[in-house]
Amino acid sequence: MSHPKPSQVLQHVQRWVEQIIIGLNFCPFAGKVFQEDQIQYVVSEAASLSDLTDELGAVLETFLQTDPEEADTLLFIHPYVLQDDFLEYWDFAQHITNWLVDTGLEGTLQLATFHPDYRFEGPDEQDPSHFTNRSPYPILHFLREASVAQALRHYLAPEQIPVRNMEKLSDMGREGIQKLWSDLKK
């Protein structure tokens, strides 16, 4: 199986952000950082979990030293590791969450998770709600906690965002979601 080139991965993820995350308003805060070019995209070429972990550490160190006006949020995309097994990806994401706590970065950074086969615990595997966190490739999304807090001050009922997103996908149905995803790959 051939892997996509990093430039193709980047283009695909940028389309996903624009058409799905912003286009469907899954994240009402994403449009601002997208328009202001404050999203840092990193496509990892790591081929092993240990290389991925090492690279992520270096990327986060640089990100934390970067002015939020330059890079307010980070999408760490890893298309060649943890692509085919959501549960392994989930274990890795939990490891990173624990690492944020252990290093004192909890409260500074917040982690959101995305994967091509994302599944919430509970709903049937075919439930459209899973698509709220599905992405073209595995992605660890790091947000600056201060920016999240600032954005939430001006947004009524942020706890309704996931509910609204799931309702939107349910209304679209499987066929509508499949069309959206196939259009994304063009």
Coordinates of C-alpha atoms in Angstrom, one line a residue:
M1 CA 0.0 0.0 0.0
S2 CA 1.4 3.4 -0.9
H3 CA 1.3 6.3 1.5
P4 CA 0.2 9.7 0.4
K5 CA 2.8 12.4 0.3
P6 CA 3.0 14.8 3.2
S7 CA 1.9 17.7 0.9
Q8 CA -1.2 15.6 -0.1
V9 CA -2.0 14.9 3.5
L10 CA -1.7 18.6 4.4
Q11 CA -4.1 19.6 1.5
H12 CA -6.6 17.0 2.5
V13 CA -6.6 18.1 6.1
Q14 CA -6.9 21.7 5.2
R15 CA -9.9 20.9 3.0
W16 CA -11.4 18.9 5.9
V17 CA -10.9 21.9 8.3
E18 CA -12.5 24.3 5.8
Q19 CA -15.4 22.1 4.5
I20 CA -16.3 20.0 7.6
I21 CA -15.1 21.7 10.7
I22 CA -15.8 25.3 9.6
G23 CA -18.3 24.5 6.8
L24 CA -20.6 22.6 9.0
N25 CA -19.8 24.8 12.0
F26 CA -18.6 21.9 14.1
C27 CA -16.4 24.3 15.9
P28 CA -17.7 27.8 16.0
F29 CA -14.2 29.1 17.0
A30 CA -12.3 27.5 14.2
G31 CA -13.2 30.1 11.5
K32 CA -11.4 32.9 13.3
V33 CA -8.1 31.1 13.7
F34 CA -8.4 29.7 10.1
Q35 CA -9.0 33.2 8.7
E36 CA -6.2 34.7 10.7
D37 CA -3.9 31.8 9.6
Q38 CA -3.2 30.8 13.2
I39 CA -3.5 27.1 12.7
Q40 CA -0.2 25.3 12.8
Y41 CA -0.3 22.1 10.7
V42 CA 2.4 19.5 11.3
V43 CA 2.4 16.4 9.1
S44 CA 4.6 13.8 10.8
E45 CA 6.5 11.4 8.6
A46 CA 7.2 9.1 11.6
A47 CA 6.8 5.5 10.8
S48 CA 7.0 4.1 14.4
L49 CA 5.3 5.0 17.6
S50 CA 8.6 5.8 19.3
D51 CA 9.5 8.2 16.5
L52 CA 6.1 9.8 16.6
T53 CA 6.4 10.3 20.4
D54 CA 9.8 11.9 20.0
E55 CA 8.6 14.2 17.2
L56 CA 5.5 15.2 19.1
G57 CA 7.6 16.3 22.1
A58 CA 9.8 18.5 19.9
V59 CA 6.8 20.0 18.1
L60 CA 5.0 20.8 21.3
E61 CA 8.1 22.4 22.7
T62 CA 8.3 24.7 19.7
F63 CA 4.6 25.4 19.7
L64 CA 4.6 26.4 23.3
Q65 CA 7.3 29.0 22.6
T66 CA 5.5 30.4 19.6
D67 CA 3.4 33.5 20.0
P68 CA -0.3 32.6 19.9
E69 CA -0.9 35.4 17.4
E70 CA 1.3 33.2 15.1
A71 CA 0.0 29.8 16.0
D72 CA -3.0 29.6 18.4
T73 CA -3.8 26.0 17.7
L74 CA -1.8 23.0 16.5
L75 CA -3.0 20.1 14.3
F76 CA -0.4 17.3 14.7
I77 CA -1.3 14.9 11.8
H78 CA 0.3 11.4 11.8
P79 CA -0.9 9.6 8.7
Y80 CA 1.7 6.7 8.8
V81 CA 1.3 5.7 12.4
L82 CA -2.0 4.6 14.2
Q83 CA -4.0 5.1 11.0
D84 CA -5.5 1.6 10.9
D85 CA -6.4 0.9 14.5
F86 CA -8.6 3.3 16.4
L87 CA -8.1 1.6 19.8
E88 CA -4.3 1.9 19.5
Y89 CA -4.7 5.5 18.5
W90 CA -7.0 6.1 21.5
D91 CA -4.5 4.5 23.9
F92 CA -1.8 6.8 22.5
A93 CA -4.1 9.8 22.9
Q94 CA -4.8 8.8 26.5
H95 CA -1.0 8.5 27.1
I96 CA -0.6 12.1 25.7
T97 CA -3.4 13.3 28.0
N98 CA -1.6 11.7 31.0
W99 CA 1.7 13.3 29.8
L100 CA 0.1 16.7 29.7
V101 CA -1.0 16.2 33.4
D102 CA 2.4 14.8 34.5
T103 CA 4.4 17.7 32.9
G104 CA 2.1 20.4 34.3
L105 CA 0.8 21.3 30.8
E106 CA -2.8 20.5 31.8
G107 CA -4.4 24.0 32.0
T108 CA -2.0 25.3 29.4
L109 CA -2.9 22.9 26.5
Q110 CA -6.1 21.1 25.8
L111 CA -6.2 18.0 23.6
A112 CA -8.9 17.1 21.1
T113 CA -8.8 13.9 19.2
F114 CA -9.7 13.0 15.6
H115 CA -9.3 9.7 13.6
P116 CA -10.7 8.2 10.4
D117 CA -12.5 5.5 12.4
Y118 CA -13.4 7.5 15.5
R119 CA -16.0 5.8 17.7
F120 CA -17.7 7.1 20.8
E121 CA -18.4 4.6 23.5
G122 CA -22.1 3.7 23.4
P123 CA -23.6 4.5 20.0
D124 CA -23.9 1.8 17.4
E125 CA -20.8 1.7 15.1
Q126 CA -22.9 3.0 12.2
D127 CA -24.3 6.0 14.2
P128 CA -23.6 9.3 12.4
S129 CA -22.5 10.9 15.6
H130 CA -19.0 9.4 15.2
F131 CA -18.4 11.7 12.3
T132 CA -18.1 14.7 14.6
N133 CA -14.6 13.4 15.4
R134 CA -13.7 11.7 12.2
S135 CA -10.9 13.1 10.1
P136 CA -9.0 12.0 7.0
Y137 CA -6.0 10.9 9.1
P138 CA -5.2 10.6 12.8
I139 CA -4.9 14.0 14.3
L140 CA -4.0 15.3 17.8
H141 CA -5.4 18.8 18.1
F142 CA -3.7 21.0 20.7
L143 CA -5.5 24.1 21.8
R144 CA -4.2 26.8 24.0
E145 CA -6.4 26.7 27.1
A146 CA -6.3 30.5 27.5
S147 CA -7.6 31.0 24.0
V148 CA -10.4 28.4 24.6
A149 CA -11.4 30.2 27.8
Q150 CA -11.4 33.5 26.0
A151 CA -13.6 32.2 23.2
L152 CA -16.0 30.5 25.6
R153 CA -16.6 33.8 27.5
H154 CA -18.4 35.1 24.4
Y155 CA -20.4 31.9 23.5
L156 CA -23.7 31.0 25.0
A157 CA -24.2 27.3 26.0
P158 CA -20.9 25.8 24.7
E159 CA -22.0 22.5 26.1
Q160 CA -24.6 22.3 23.4
I161 CA -22.0 22.3 20.6
P162 CA -21.5 18.5 20.5
V163 CA -25.3 18.0 20.8
R164 CA -25.9 20.3 17.9
N165 CA -23.2 18.7 15.8
M166 CA -24.6 15.2 16.4
E167 CA -28.1 16.4 15.5
K168 CA -26.8 18.0 12.3
L169 CA -25.2 14.7 11.3
S170 CA -28.2 12.7 12.2
D171 CA -30.3 15.0 10.0
M172 CA -27.8 14.6 7.1
G173 CA -28.0 10.8 7.4
R174 CA -25.5 8.2 6.3
E175 CA -26.0 9.1 2.6
G176 CA -25.4 12.8 3.1
I177 CA -22.3 12.2 5.3
Q178 CA -20.9 9.7 2.7
K179 CA -21.4 12.3 -0.1
L180 CA -19.7 15.0 2.0
W181 CA -16.7 12.7 2.7
S182 CA -16.4 11.7 -1.0
D183 CA -16.5 15.3 -2.0
L184 CA -13.7 16.0 0.5
K185 CA -11.5 13.5 -1.3
K186 CA -11.8 15.2 -4.7

